Coordinates of N, CA and C in Angstrom, one line a residue:
Chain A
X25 N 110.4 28.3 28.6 CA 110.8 29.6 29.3 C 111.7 29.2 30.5
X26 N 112.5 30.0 30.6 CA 113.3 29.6 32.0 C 113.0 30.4 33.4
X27 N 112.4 30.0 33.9 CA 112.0 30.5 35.1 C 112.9 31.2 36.2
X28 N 112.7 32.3 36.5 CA 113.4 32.8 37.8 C 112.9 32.4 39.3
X29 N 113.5 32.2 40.1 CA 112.4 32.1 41.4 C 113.4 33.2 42.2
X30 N 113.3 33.9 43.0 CA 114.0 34.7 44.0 C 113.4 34.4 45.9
X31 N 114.2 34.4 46.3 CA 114.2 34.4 47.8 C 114.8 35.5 48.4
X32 N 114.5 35.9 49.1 CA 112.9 36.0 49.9 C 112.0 36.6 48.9
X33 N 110.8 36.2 49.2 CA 109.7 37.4 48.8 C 109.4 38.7 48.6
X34 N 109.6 38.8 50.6 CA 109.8 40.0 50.7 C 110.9 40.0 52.5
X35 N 111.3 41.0 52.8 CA 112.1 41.4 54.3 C 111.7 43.1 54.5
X36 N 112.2 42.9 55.8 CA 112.5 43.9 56.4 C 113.6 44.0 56.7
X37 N 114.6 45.0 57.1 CA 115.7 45.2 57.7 C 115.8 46.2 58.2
X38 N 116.6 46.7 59.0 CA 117.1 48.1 59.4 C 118.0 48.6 58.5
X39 N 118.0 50.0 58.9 CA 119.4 51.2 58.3 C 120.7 50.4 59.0
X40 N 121.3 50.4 57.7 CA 122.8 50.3 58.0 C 122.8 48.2 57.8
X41 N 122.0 47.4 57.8 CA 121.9 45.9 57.5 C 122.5 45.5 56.5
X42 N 122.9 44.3 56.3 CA 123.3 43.9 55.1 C 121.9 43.1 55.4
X43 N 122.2 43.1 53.5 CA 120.8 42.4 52.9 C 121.4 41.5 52.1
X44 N 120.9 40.2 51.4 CA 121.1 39.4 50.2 C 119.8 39.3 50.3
X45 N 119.5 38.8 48.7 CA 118.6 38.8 47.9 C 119.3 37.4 47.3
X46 N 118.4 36.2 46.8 CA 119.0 35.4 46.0 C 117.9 34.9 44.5
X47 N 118.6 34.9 43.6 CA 118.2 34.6 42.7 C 118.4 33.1 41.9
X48 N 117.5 32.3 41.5 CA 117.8 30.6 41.4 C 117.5 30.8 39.6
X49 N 117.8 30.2 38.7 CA 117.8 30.1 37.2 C 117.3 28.3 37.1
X50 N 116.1 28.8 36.8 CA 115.8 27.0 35.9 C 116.8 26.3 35.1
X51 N 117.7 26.8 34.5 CA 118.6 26.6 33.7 C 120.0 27.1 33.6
X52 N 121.1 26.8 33.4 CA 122.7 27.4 33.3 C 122.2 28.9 32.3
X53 N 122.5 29.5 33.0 CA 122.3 31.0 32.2 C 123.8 31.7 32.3
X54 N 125.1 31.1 32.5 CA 126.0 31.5 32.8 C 126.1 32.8 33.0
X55 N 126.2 33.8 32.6 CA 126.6 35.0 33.6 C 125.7 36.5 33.1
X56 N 125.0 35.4 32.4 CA 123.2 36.6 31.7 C 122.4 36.7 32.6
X57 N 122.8 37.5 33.7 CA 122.0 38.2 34.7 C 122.0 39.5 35.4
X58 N 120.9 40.2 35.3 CA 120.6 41.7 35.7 C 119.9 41.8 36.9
X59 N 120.1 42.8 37.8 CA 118.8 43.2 38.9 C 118.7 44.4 38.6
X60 N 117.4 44.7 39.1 CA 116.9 46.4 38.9 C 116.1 46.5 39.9
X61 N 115.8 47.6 40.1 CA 115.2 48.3 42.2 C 114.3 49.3 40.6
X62 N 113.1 48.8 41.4 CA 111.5 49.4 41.5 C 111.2 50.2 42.8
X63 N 111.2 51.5 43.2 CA 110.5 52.4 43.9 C 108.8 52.6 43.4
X64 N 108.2 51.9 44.8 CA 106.9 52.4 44.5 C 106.3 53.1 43.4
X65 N 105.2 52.6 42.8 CA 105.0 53.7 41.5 C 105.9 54.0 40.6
X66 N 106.8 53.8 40.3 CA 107.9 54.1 39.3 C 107.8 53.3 38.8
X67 N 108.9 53.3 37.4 CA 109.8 52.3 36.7 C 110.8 51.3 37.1
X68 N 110.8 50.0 36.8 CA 112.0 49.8 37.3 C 113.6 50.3 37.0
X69 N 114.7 50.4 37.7 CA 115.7 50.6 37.2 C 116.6 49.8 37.1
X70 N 117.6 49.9 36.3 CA 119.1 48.9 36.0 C 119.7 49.2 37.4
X71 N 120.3 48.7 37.9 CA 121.3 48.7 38.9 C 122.6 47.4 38.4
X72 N 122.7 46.5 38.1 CA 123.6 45.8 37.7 C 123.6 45.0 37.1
X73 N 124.8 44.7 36.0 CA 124.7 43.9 34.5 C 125.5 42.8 35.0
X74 N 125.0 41.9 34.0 CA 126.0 40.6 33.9 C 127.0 39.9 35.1
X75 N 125.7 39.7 36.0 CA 126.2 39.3 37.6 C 126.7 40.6 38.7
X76 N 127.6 40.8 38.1 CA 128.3 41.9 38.8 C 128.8 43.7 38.9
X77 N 128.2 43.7 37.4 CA 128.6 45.1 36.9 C 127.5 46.4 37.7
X78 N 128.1 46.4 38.2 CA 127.4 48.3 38.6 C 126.9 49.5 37.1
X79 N 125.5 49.5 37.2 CA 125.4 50.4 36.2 C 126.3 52.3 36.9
X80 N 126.5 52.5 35.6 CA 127.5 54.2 36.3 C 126.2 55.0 36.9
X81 N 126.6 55.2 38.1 CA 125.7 55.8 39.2 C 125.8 55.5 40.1
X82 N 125.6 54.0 40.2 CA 125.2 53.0 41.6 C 125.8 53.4 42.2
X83 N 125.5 53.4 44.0 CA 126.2 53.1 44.5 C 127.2 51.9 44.8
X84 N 128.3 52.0 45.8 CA 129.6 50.8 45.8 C 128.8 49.7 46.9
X85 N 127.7 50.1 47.6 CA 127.2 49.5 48.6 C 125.9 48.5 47.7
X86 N 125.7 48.6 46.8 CA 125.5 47.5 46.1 C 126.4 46.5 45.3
X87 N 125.7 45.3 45.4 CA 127.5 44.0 44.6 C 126.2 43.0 43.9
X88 N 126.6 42.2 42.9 CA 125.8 41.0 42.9 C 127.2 39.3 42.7
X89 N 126.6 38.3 43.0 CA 127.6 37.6 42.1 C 126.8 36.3 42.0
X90 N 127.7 35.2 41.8 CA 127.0 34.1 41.6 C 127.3 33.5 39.8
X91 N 126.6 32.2 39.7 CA 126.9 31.9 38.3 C 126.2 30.9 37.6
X92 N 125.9 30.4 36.5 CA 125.1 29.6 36.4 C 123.4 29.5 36.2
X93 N 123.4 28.8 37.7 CA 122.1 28.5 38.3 C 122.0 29.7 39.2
X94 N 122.6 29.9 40.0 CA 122.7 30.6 41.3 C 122.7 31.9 41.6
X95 N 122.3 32.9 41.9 CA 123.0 34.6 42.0 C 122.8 35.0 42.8
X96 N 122.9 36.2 43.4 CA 122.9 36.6 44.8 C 123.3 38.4 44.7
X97 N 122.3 39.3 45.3 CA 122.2 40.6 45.2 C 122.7 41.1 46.9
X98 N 123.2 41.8 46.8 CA 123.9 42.4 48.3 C 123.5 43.5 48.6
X99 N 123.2 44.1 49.3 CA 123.5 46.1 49.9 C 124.0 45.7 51.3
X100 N 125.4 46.3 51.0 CA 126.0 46.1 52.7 C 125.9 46.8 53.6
X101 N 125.4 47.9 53.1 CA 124.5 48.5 54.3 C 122.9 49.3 54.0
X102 N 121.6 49.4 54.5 CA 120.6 49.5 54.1 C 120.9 50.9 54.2
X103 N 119.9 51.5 53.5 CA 119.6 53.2 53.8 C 118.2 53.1 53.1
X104 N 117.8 54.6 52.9 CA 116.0 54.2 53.6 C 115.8 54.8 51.7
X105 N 116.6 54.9 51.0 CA 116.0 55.0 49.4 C 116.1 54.0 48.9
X106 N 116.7 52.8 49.5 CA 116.9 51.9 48.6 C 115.7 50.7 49.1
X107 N 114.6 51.4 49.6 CA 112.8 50.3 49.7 C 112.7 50.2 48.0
X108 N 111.5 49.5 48.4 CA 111.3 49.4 46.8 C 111.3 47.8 46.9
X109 N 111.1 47.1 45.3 CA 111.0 46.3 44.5 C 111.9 45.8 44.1
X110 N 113.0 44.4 44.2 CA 114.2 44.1 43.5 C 114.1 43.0 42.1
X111 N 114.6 42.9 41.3 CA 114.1 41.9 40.3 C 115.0 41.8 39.8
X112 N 115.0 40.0 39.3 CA 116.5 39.6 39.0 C 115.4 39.4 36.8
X113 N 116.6 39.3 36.2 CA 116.2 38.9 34.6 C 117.4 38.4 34.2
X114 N 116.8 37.3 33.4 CA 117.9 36.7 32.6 C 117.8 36.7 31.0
X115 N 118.7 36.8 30.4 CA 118.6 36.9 28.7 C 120.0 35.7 28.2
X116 N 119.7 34.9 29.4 CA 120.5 33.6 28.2 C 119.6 32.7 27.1
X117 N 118.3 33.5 27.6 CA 117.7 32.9 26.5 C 116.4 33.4 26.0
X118 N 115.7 33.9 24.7 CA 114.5 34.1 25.0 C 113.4 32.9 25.1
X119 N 111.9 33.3 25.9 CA 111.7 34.9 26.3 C 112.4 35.3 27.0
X120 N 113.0 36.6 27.3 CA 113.8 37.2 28.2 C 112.5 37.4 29.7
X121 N 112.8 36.3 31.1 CA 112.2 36.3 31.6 C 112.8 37.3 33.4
X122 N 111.9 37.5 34.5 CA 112.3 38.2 35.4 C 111.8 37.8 36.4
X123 N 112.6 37.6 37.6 CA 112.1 37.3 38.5 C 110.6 37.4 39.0
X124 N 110.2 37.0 40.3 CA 109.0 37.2 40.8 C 109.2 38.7 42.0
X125 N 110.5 39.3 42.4 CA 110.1 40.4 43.0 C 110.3 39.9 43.8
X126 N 111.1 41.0 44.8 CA 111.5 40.8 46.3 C 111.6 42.3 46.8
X127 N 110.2 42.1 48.1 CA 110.2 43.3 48.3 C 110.8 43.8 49.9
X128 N 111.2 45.0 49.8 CA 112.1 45.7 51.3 C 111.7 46.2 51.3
X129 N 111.6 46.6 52.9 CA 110.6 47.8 53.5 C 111.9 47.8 54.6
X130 N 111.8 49.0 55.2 CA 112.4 49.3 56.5 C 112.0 49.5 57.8
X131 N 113.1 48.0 58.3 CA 112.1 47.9 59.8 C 111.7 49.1 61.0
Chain B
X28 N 121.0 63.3 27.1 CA 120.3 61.7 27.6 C 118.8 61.3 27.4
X29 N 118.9 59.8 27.0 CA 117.5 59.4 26.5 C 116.5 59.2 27.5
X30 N 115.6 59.6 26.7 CA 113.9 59.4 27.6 C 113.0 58.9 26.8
X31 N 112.0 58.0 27.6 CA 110.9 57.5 26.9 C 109.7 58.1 27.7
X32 N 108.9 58.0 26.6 CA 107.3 58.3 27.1 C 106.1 57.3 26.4
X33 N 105.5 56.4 27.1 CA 104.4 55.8 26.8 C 103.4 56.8 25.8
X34 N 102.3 56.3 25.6 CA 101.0 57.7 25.7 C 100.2 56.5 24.7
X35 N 98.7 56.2 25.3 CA 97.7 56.1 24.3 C 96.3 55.8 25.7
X36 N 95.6 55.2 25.3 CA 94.2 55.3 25.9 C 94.7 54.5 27.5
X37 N 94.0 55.1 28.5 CA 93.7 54.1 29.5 C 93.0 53.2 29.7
X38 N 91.8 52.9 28.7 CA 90.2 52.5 29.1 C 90.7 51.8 27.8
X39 N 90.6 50.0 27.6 CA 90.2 49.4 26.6 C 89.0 48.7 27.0
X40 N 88.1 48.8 25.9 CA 87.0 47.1 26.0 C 87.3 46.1 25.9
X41 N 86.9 44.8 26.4 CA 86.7 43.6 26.1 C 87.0 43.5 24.6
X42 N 87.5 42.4 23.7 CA 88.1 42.0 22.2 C 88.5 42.7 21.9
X43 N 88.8 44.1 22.2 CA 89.3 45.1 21.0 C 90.9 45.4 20.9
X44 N 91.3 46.3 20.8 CA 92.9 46.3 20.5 C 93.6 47.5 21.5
X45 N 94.4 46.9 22.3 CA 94.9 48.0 23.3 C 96.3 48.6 22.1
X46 N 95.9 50.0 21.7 CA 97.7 50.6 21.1 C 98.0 51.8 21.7
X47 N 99.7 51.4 21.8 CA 100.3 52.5 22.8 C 101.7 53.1 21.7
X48 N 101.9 54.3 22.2 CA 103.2 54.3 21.5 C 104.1 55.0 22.4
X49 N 105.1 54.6 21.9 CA 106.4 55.1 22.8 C 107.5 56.2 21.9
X50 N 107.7 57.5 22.5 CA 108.1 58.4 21.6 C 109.4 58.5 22.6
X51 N 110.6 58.6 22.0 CA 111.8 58.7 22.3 C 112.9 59.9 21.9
X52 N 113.3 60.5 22.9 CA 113.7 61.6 22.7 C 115.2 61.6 23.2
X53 N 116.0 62.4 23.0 CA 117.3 62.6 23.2 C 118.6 62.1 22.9
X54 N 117.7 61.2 21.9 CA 119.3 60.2 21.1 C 118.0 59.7 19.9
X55 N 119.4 58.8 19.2 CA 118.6 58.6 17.6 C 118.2 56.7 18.5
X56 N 117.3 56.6 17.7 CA 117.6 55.2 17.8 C 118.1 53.9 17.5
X57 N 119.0 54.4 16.9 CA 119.9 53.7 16.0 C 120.3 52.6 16.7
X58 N 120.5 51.4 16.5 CA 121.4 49.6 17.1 C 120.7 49.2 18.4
X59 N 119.7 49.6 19.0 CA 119.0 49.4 19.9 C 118.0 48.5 19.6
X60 N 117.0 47.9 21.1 CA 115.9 46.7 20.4 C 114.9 47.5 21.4
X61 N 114.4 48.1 21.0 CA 113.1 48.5 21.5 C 112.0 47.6 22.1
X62 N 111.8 48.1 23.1 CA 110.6 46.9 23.9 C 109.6 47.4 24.5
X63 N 109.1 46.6 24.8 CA 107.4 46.8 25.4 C 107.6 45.6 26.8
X64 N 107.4 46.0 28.0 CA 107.4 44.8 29.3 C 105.8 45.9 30.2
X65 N 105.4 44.6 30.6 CA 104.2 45.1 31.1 C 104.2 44.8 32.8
X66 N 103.5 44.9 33.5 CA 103.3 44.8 34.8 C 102.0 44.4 35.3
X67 N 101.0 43.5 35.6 CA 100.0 43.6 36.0 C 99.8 43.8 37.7
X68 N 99.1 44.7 37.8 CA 98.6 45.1 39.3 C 99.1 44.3 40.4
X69 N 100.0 44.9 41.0 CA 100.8 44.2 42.3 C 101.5 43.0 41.6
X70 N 101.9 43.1 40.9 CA 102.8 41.4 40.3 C 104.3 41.9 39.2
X71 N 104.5 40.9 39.0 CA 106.1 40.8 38.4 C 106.0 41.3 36.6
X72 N 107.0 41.5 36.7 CA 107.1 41.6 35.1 C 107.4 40.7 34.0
X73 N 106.6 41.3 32.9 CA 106.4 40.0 31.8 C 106.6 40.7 30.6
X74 N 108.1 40.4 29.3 CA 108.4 41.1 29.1 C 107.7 40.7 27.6
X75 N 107.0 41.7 26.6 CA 106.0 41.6 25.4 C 106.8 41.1 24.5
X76 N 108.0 41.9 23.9 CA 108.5 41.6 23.2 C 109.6 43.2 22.5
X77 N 110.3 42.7 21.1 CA 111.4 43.9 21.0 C 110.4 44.3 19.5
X78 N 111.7 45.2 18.6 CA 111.4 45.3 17.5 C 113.3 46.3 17.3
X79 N 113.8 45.8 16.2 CA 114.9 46.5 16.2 C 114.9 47.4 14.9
X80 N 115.7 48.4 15.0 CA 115.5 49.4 13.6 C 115.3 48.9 12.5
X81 N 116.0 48.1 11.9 CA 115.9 47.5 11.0 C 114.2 46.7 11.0
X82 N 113.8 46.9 11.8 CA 112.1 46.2 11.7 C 112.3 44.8 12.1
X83 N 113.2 44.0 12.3 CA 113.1 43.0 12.9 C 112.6 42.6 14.3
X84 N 111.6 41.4 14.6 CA 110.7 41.6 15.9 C 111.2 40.3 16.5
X85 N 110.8 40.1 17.8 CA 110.8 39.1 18.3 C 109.8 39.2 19.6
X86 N 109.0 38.0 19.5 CA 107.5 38.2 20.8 C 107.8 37.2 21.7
X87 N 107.3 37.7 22.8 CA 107.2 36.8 24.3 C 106.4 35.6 23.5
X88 N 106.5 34.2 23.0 CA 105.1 33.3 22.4 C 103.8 33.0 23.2
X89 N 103.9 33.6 24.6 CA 102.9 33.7 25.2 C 101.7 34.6 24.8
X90 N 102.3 35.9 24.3 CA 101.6 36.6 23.8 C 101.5 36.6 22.1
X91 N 102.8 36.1 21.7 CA 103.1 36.1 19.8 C 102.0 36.5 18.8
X92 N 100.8 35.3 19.1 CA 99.7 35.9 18.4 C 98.9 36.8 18.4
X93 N 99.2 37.5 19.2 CA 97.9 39.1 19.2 C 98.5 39.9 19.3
X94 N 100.2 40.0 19.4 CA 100.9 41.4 19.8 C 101.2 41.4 18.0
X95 N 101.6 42.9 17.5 CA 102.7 43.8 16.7 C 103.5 44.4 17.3
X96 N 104.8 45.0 17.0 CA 105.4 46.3 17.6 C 105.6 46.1 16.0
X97 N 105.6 48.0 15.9 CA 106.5 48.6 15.0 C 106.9 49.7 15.3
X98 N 108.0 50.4 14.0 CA 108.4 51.5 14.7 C 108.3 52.4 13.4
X99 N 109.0 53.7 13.5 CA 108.5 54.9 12.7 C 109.9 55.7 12.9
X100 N 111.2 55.4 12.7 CA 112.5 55.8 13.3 C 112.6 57.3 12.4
X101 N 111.2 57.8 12.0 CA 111.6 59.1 11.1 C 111.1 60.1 12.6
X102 N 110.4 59.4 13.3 CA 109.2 60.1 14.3 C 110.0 60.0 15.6
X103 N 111.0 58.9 15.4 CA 111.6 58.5 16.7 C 110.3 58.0 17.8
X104 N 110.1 56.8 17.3 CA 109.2 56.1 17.9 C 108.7 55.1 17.6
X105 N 107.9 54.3 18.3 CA 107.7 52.9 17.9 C 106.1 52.7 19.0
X106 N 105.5 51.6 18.7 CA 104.4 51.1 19.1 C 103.9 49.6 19.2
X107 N 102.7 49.5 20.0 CA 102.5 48.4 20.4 C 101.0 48.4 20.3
X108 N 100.5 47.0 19.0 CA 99.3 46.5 19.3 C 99.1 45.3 20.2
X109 N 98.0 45.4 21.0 CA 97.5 44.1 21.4 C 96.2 43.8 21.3
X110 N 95.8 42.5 20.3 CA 94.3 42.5 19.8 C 93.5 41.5 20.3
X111 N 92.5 41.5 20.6 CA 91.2 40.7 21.7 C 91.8 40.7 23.2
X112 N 91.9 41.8 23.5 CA 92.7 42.1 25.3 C 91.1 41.6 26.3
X113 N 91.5 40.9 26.9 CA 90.7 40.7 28.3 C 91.3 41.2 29.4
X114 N 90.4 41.0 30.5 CA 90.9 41.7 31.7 C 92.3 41.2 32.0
X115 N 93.1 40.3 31.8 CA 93.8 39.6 32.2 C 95.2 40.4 31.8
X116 N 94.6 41.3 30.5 CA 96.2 42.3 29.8 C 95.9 43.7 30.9
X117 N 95.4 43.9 31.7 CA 95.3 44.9 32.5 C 96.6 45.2 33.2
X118 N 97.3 46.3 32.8 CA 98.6 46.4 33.3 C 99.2 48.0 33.0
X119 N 100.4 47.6 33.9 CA 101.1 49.5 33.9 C 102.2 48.5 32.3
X120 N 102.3 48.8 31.5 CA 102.7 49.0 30.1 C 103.8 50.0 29.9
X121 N 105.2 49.2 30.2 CA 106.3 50.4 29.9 C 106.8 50.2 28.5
X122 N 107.6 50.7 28.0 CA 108.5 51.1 27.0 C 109.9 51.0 27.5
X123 N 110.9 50.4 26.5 CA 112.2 50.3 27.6 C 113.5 50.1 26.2
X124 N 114.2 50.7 26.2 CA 115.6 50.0 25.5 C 115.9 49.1 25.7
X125 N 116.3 48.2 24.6 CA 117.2 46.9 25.0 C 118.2 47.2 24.6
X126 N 119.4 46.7 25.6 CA 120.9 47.4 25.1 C 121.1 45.7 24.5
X127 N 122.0 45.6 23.3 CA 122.9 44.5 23.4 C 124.4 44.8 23.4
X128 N 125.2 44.2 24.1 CA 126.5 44.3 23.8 C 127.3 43.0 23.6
X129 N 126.8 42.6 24.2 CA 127.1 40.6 23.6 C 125.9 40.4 22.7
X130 N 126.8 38.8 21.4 CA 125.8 38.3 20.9 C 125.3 37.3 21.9
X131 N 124.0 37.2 22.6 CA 123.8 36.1 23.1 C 122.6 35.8 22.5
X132 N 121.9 34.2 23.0 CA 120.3 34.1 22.7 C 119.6 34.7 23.0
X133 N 119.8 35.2 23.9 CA 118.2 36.4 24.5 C 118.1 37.4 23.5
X134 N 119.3 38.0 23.1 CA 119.9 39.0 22.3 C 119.4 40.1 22.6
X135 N 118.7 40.8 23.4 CA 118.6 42.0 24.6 C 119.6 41.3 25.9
X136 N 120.3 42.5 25.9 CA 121.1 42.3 27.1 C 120.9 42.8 28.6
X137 N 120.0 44.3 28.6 CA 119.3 44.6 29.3 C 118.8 45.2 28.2
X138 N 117.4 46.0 30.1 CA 117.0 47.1 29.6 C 117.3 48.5 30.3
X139 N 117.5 49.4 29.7 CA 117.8 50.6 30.1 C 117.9 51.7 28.9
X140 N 117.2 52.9 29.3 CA 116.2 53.1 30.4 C 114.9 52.9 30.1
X141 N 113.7 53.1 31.2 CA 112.6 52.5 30.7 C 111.7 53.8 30.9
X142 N 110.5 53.7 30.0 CA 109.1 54.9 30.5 C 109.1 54.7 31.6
X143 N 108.1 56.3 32.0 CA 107.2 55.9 33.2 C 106.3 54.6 33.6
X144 N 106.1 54.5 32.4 CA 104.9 53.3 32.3 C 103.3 54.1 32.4
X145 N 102.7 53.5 31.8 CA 101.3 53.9 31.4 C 100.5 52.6 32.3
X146 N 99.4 53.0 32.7 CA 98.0 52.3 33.3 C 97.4 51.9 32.2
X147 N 96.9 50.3 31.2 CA 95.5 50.2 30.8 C 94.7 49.4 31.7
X148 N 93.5 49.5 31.6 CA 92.6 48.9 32.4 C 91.8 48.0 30.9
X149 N 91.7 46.7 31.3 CA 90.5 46.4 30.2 C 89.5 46.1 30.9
X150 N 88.3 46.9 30.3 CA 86.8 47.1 31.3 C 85.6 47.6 30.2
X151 N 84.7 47.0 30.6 CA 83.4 47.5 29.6 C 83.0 48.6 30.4

């Protein structure tokens, strides 16, 4: 299986912060990478495909990039809907595995 | 636009068989890979496995031996067994599309969109 590991676990920030989130790949997964935002109690959602793609909706204050091994989730500025649960998944290979969760709260 | 809905028991026993089904509404489900990803209490997700219209499956091998999915595409829906469940399968249990748009190995490219997700508990 190829493991995800994500950094940080969890943060806090203020309204209006830039955030990164990073995501590490046991393996070259070249550009087979998703994150999705979990609100408390909910489902998780899609927010971006294939490193970079914005699912239609997102906001532009979300980005991801990175390659390989490496990825990296952004919000360049915080606002107080986007708490919750972040999680990176990769499908360069099955099992199709997902991060461990990186959680925001607002400081 | 598509929606999913879980639905089956909350309460399984010890050895027996947790099944859930997932009923899908607002589109056919035609070229999609249907999944099952679970969640256990305060922790990450672990995804079960697919099953594509055509009835082709593919399982997490962690789980491979005790899970089925199938599906019923006349009902628009599909399901999930899991047999000799211990406490350890205790989890919120979603339902989710797998899109593919590349062939790749994973061959789910994401998921979107997903149920609510359902609570089981396994407990005598």
């Amino acid at each position: 299986d190829i493991q995800m590991t994500q950094s940080p676990s969890s943060l806090s920030a203020s309204i209006g912060d830039r955030v990164t989130i990073t995501c590490q790949a046991g393996q070259d997964i070249s550009k087979y990478l998703n994150w999705y935002h979990q609100r408390p109690g909910k489902a998780p959602k899609l927010l971006i495909f294939d490193v970079s793609n914005l699912e239609t909706g997102v906001p532009s204050r979300f980005s991801g990039g990175g390659g390989g091994t490496d990825f990296t989730f952004t919000i360049s500025s915080l606002q107080p809907e986007d708490i919750g649960t972040y999680y990176c998944q990769q499908y360069g290979d099955l099992p199709i595995t997902f991060g461990q969760g990186t959680r925001l709260a607002i400081k | 636009q598509v929606q999913l809905q879980e639905s089956g028991p909350g309460l399984v026993k010890p050895s027996e068989t947790l099944s859930l089904t997932c009923n899908v509404s607002g589109d056919s489900m035609g070229h999609y890979y249907w999944s099952w990803i679970r969640q256990p209490p305060g922790k990450g997700l672990e995804w079960i496995g697919y099953i594509y219209t055509t009835g082709d499956t593919n399982y997490n091998p962690s789980l491979k031996s005790r899970v089925t999915i199938s599906i019923d595409t006349s009902k628009n829906q599909f399901s999930l067994n899991l047999n000799s469940v211990t406490a350890a399968d205790t989890a919120v249990y979603y339902c989710a599309r797998g899109v593919r748009v590349v062939v790749v190995p994973g061959a789910i490219n994401w998921f979107d969109p997903w149920g609510q997700g359902t609570l089981v508990t396994v407990s005598s």
